[in-house]
Short mmCIF file of C-alpha atoms and ligand atoms in Angstrom, two decimals:
data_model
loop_
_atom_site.label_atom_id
_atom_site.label_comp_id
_atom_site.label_asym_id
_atom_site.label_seq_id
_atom_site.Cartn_x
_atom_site.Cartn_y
_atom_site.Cartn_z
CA UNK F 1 80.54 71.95 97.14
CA UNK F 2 83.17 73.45 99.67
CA UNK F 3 86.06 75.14 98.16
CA UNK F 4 89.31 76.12 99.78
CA UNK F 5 91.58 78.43 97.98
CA UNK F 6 94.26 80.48 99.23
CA UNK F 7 93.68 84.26 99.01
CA UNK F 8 96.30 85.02 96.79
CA UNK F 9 94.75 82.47 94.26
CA UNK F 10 91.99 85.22 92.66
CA UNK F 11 94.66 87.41 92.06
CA UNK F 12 96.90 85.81 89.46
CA UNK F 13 97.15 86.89 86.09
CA UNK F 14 99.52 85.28 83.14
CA UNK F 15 102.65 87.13 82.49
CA UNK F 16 102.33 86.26 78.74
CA UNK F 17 105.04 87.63 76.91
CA UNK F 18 106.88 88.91 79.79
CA UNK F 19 107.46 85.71 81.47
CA UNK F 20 110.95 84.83 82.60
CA UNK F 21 110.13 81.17 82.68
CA UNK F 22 107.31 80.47 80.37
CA UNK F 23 105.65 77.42 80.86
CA UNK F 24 105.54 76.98 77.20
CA UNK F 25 108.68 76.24 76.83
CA UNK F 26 108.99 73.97 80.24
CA UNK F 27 109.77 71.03 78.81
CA UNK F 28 106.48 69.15 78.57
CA UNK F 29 104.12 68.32 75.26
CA UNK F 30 101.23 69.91 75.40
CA UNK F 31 98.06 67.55 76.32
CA UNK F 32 95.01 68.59 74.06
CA UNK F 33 91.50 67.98 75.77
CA UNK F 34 88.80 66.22 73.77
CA UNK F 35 87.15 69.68 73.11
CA UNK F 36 89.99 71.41 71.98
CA UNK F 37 91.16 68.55 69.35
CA UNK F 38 87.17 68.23 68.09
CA UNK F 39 87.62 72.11 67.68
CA UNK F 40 90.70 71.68 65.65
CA UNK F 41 89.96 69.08 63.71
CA UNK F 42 87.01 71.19 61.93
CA UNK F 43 89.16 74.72 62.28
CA UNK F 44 89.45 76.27 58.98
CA UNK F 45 92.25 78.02 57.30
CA UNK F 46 96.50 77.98 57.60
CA UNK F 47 96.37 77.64 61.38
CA UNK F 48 93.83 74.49 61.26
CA UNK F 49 96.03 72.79 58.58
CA UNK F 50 98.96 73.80 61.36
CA UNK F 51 97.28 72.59 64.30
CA UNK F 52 96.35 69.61 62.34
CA UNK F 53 99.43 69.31 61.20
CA UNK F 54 101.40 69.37 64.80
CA UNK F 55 98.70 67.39 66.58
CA UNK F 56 100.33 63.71 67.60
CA UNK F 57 98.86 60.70 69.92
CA UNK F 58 101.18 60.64 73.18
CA UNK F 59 101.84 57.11 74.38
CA UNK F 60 98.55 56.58 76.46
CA UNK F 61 96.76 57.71 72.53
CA UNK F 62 95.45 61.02 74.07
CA UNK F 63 96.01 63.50 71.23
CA UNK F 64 98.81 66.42 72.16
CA UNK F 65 101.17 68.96 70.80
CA UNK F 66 104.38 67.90 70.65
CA UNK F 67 107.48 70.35 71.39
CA UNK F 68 109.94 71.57 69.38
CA UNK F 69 113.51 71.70 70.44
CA UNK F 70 111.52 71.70 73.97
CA UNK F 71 108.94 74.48 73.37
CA UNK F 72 105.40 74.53 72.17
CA UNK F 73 104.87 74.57 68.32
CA UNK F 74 102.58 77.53 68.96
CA UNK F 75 105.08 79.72 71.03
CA UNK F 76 106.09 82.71 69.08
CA UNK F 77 109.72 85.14 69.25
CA UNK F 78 107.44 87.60 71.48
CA UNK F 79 107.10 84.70 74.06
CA UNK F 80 103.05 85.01 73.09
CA UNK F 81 100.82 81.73 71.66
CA UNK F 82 100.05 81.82 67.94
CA UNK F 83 96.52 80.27 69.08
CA UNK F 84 95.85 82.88 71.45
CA UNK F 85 96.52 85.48 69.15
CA UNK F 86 94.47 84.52 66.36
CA UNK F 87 91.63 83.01 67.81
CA UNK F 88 91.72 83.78 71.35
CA UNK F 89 92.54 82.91 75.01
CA UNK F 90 88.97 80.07 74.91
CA UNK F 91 90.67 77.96 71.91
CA UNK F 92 93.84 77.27 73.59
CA UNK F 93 93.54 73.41 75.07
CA UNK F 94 92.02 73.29 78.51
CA UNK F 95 95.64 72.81 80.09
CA UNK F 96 96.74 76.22 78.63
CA UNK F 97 93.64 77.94 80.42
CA UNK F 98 94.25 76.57 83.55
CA UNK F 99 97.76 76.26 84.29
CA UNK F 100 99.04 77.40 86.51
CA UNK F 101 96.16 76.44 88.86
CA UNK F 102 95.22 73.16 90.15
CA UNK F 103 92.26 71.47 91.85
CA UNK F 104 91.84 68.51 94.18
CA UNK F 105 88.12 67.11 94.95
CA UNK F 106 88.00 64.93 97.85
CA UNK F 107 84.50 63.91 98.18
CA UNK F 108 82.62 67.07 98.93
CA UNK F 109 85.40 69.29 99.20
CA UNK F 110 87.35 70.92 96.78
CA UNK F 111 91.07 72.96 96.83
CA UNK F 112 92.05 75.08 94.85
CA UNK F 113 95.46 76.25 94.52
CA UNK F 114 98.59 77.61 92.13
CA UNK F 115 101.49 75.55 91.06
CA UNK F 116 105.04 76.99 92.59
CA UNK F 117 106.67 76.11 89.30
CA UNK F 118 105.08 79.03 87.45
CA UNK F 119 107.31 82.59 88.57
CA UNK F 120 104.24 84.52 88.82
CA UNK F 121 102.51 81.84 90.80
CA UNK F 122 105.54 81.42 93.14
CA UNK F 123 105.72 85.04 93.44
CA UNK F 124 102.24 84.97 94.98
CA UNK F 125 103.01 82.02 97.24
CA UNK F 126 105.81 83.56 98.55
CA UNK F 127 105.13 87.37 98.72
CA UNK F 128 102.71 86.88 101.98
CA UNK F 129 101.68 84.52 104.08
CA UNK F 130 99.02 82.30 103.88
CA UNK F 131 95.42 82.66 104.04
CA UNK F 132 92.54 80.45 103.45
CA UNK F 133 89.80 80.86 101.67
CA UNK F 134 85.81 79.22 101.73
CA UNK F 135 83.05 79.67 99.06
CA UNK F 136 80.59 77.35 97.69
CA UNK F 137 80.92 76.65 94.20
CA UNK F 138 78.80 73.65 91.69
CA UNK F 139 80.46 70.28 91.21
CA UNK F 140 79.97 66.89 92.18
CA UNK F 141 78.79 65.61 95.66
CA UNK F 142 80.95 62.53 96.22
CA UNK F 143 80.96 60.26 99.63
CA UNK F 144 83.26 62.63 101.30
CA UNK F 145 86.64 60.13 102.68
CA UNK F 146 86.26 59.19 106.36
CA UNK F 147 89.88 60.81 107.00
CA UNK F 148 88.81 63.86 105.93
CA UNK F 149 87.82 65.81 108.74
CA UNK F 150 90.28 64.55 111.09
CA UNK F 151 93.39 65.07 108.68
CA UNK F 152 92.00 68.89 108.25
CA UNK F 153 92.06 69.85 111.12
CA UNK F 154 95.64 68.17 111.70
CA UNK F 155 96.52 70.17 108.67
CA UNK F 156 95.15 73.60 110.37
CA UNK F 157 97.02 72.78 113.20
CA UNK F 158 100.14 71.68 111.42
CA UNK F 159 100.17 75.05 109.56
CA UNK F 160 99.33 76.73 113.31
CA UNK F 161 102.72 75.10 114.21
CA UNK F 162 104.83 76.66 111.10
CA UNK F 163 103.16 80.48 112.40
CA UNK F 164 103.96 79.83 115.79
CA UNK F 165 104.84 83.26 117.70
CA UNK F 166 108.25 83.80 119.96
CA UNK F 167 109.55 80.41 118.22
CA UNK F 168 112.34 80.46 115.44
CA UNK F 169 111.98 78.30 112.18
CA UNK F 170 114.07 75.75 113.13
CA UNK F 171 111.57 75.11 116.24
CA UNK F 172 108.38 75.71 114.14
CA UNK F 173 110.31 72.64 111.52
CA UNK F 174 111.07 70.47 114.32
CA UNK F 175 107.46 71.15 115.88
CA UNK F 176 105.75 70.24 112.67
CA UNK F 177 107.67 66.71 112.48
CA UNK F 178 106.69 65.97 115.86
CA UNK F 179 102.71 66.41 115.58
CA UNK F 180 102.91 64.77 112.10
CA UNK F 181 104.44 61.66 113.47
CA UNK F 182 101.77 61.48 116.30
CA UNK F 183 99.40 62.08 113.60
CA UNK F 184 100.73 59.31 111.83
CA UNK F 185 101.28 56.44 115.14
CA UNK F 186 97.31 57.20 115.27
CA UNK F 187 96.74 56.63 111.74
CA UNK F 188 98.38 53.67 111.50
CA UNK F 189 96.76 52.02 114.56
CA UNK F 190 93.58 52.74 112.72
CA UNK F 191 92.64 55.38 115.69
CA UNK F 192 91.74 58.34 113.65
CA UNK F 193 89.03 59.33 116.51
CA UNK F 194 92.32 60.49 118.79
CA UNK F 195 93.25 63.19 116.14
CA UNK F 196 90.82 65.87 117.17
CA UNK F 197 92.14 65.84 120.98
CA UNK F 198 96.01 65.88 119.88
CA UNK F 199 95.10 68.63 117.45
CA UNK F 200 93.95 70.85 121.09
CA UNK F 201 97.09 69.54 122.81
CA UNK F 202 99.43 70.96 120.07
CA UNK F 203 97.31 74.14 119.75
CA UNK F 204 97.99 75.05 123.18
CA UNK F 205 101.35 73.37 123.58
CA UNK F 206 104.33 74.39 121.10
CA UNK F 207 106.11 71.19 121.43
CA UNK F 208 109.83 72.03 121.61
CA UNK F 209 112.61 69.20 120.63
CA UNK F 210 114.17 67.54 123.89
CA UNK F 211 116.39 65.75 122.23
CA UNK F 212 120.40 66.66 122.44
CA UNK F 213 120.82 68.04 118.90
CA UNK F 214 124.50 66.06 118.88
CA UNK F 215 122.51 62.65 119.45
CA UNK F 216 120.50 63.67 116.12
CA UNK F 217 122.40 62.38 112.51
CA UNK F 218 124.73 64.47 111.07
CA UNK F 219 123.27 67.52 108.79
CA UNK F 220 125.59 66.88 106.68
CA UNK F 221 125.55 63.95 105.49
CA UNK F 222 121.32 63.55 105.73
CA UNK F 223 121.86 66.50 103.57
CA UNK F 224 123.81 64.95 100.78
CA UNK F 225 121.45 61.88 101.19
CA UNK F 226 118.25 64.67 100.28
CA UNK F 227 120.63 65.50 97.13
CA UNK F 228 121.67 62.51 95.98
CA UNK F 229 117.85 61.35 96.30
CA UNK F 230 116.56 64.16 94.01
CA UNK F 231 119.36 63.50 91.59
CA UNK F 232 117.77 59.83 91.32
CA UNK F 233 114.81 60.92 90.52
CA UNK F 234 113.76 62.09 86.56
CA UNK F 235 114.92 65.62 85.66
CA UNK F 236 113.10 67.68 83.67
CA UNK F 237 115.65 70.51 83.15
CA UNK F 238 119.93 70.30 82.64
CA UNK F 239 120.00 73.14 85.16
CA UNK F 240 118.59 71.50 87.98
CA UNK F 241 121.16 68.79 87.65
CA UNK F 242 123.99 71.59 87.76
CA UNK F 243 122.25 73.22 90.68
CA UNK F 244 122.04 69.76 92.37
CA UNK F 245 125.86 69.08 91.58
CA UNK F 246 126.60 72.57 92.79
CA UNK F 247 124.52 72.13 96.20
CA UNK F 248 126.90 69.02 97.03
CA UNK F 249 129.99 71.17 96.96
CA UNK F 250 128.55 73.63 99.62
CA UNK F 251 127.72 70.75 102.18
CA UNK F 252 130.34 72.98 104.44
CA UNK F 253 128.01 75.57 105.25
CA UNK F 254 124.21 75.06 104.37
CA UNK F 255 122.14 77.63 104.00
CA UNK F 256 119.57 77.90 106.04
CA UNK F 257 115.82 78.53 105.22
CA UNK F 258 115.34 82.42 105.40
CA UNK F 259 112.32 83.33 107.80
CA UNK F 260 109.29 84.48 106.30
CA UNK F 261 110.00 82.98 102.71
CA UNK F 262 110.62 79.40 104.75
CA UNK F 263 107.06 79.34 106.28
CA UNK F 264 105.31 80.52 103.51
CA UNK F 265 107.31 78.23 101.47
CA UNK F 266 106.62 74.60 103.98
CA UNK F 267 103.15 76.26 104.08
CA UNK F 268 102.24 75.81 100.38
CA UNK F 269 103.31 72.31 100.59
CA UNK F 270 102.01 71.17 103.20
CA UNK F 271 98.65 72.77 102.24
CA UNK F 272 98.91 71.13 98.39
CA UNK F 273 99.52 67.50 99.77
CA UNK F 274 98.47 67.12 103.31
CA UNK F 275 95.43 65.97 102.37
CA UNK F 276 96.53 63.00 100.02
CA UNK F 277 96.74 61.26 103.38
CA UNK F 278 93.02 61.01 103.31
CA UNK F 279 93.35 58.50 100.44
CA UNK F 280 96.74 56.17 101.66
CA UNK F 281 96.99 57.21 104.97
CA UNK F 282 100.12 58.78 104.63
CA UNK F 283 100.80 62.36 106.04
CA UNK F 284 104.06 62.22 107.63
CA UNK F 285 105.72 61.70 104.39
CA UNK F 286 103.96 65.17 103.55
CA UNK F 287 105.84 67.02 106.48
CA UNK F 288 108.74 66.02 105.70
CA UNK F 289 108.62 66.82 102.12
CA UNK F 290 107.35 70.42 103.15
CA UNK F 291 110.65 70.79 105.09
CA UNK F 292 112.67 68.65 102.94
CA UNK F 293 111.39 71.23 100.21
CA UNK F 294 112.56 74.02 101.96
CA UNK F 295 115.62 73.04 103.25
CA UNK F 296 117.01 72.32 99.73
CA UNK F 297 115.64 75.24 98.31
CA UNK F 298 117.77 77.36 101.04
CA UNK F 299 120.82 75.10 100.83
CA UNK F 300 120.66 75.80 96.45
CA UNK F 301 119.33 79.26 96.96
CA UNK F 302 123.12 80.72 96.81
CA UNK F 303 123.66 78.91 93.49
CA UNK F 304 120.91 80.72 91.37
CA UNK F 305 121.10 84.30 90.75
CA UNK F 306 117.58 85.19 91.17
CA UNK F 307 117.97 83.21 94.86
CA UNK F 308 115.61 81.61 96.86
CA UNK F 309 112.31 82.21 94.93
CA UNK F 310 113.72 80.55 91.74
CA UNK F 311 115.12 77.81 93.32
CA UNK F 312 111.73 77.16 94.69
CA UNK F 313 110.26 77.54 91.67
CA UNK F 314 112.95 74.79 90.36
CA UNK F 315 111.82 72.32 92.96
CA UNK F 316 107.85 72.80 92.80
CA UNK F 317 108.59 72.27 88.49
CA UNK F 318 110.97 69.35 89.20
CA UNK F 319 108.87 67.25 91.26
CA UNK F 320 105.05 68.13 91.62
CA UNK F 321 104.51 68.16 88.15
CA UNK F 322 105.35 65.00 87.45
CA UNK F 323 104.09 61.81 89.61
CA UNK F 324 106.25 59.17 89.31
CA UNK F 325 108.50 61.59 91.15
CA UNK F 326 106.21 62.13 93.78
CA UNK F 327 105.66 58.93 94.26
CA UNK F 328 109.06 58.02 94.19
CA UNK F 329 110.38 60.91 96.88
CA UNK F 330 107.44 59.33 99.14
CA UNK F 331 109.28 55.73 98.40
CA UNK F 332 112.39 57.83 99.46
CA UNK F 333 110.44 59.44 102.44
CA UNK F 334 110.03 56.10 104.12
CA UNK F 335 112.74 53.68 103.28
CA UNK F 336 115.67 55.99 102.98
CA UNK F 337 115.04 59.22 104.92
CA UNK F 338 113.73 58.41 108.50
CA UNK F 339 112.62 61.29 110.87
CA UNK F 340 115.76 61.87 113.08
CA UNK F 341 117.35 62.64 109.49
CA UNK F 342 114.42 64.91 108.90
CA UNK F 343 115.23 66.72 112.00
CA UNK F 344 118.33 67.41 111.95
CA UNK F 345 117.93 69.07 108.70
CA UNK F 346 114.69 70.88 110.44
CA UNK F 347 117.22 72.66 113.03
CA UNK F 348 119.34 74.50 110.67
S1 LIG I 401 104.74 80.17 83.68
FE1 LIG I 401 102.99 81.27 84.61
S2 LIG I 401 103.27 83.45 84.13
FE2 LIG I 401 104.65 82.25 82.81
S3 LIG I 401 103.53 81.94 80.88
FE3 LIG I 401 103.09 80.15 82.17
S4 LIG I 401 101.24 80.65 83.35
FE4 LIG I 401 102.02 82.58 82.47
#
């Protein structure tokens, strides 16, 4: 099958030990594939009776490690898995080996990509802009969605938009909203067809805001709104409250997104969940999370010592790895945050 991936994604490697933020210790249980928990249910010696010993049903009855005092069972002082070390990097559960990468199939297309929650992952996503990749690789052959080739190439063009040249971010923000909600009018009168043509209009017309920026809703208070949003939602980690808290006290003067790490930043997310549009329809709400992503990022980025990467790191760990908060910030998306609140944030 096809497989995207972006060119950064071959060259990740684990920072083990080193890791600032391991994701051993990010707060969730560890979920033990069917393999794995055969493996360990025959594995001999101390660490089989320990593995046995640790080894719980989570509330679904899939079998997993639980944490202790938040961290894996298995992490040791040296930041380094007890499992690894012993037996090696192949008897760690499957989730171990593959975070932090991910993989979405639709139909005959696959995308690859890393999560922004892990710091060496982030690092990556940020440190360059991005590229696409396209190999062939085995795997299954599904009916491929009928959205799918129209909402690529909305997505190439979308991400076209956020690279724009002689344009500022602000514009390249404000651009993007604008072609997704055209996207979206054609989606929802069931006229997928039209996408192709808009996708050569916006390709060789930047579309630049005419709107009075005064006639737009306040920054300010769409801002708060974004905060008070992602404060409703389930937090995974005390200092993304405080950082939340903290971002409400510098309403005054938002930072904006920083050029270069902005782009790249909108670009990852728009290039992880575009596509789920192909299965609900839905890609405005993707837009606007890619600049409702970066926007708070900037506007927390002041708060955290090691600045805007961490902060993006925060977000990505916050909200894409868990789906009930997905789901709930596309809830949000629709009924709370509407698109002249979207782009007045866009034009900081
Ligand atoms: S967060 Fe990333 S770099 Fe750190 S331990 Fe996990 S996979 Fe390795």
């Amino acid at each position: 099958m096809e497989t995207h991936a972006p060119r950064y994604y071959a060259s990740f490697r684990c920072l083990a030990g080193a890791c600032p933020h391991t994701c051993c210790a990010a707060g969730w249980e560890v979920p033990v594939d069917s393999a794995s928990a055969a493996r360990y249910a025959a594995l001999p010696g101390l660490l089989g009776k320990q593995v046995r010993a640790f080894l719980e049903m989570d509330p679904e009855g899939e079998p997993c490690l639980p944490l202790r005092g938040g961290v894996c069972p298995f992490l040791n002082r040296e930041g380094l898995c007890h499992i690894h070390i012993e037996l090696g990097g192949e008897s760690t559960p499957l989730i171990c080996r593959t975070h932090p990468r991910f993989s979405y199939n639709y139909g005959s297309l696959r995308e690859r990509g890393l999560c922004g929650s892990c710091p060496e992952a982030a690092r990556l996503i940020l440190g360059g802009d991005m590229e696409l990749t396209t190999s062939l690789e085995d795997g299954p052959e599904e009916d491929t969605p009928p959205l799918l080739s129209s909402l690529l190439q909305a997505r190439t063009t979308a991400l076209g938009l956020l690279s724009a040249e002689e344009t500022t971010l602000p514009q390249r923000f404000q651009a993007l909203l604008l072609f997704a909600n055209e996207v979206q009018v054609l989606l929802d009168e069931e006229q997928a067809e039209a996408i192709p043509p808009l996708c050569e209009f916006y390709r060789e017309e930047f579309p630049f805001l005419s709107l009075d920026p005064d006639s737009l809703p306040p920054r300010q208070e769409v801002l708060e709104k974004c905060l008070s949003i992602l404060e409703g939602l389930a937090i995974l980690r005390p200092r993304w409250k405080t950082l939340l808290a903290a971002g409400k006290a510098c309403l005054d003067h938002p930072t904006p997104p920083p050029s270069g790490l902005g782009e790249r930043a909108a670009a990852y997310f728009l290039y992880r969940h575009w596509l789920r549009g192909v299965w609900d329809g839905d890609v405005l709400t993707w837009a606007e999370f890619a600049v409702l992503g970066t926007v708070v990022t900037a506007l927390l980025a002041p708060q955290e010592k090691e600045g805007f990467s961490e902060v993006f790191r925060q977000f990505c760990l916050e909200l894409e790895h868990s789906e009930a908060n997905m789901t709930a910030i596309q809830d949000a998306l629709w009924d709370v945050l509407s698109l002249p609140d979207l782009l007045s944030i866009a034009g900081m």
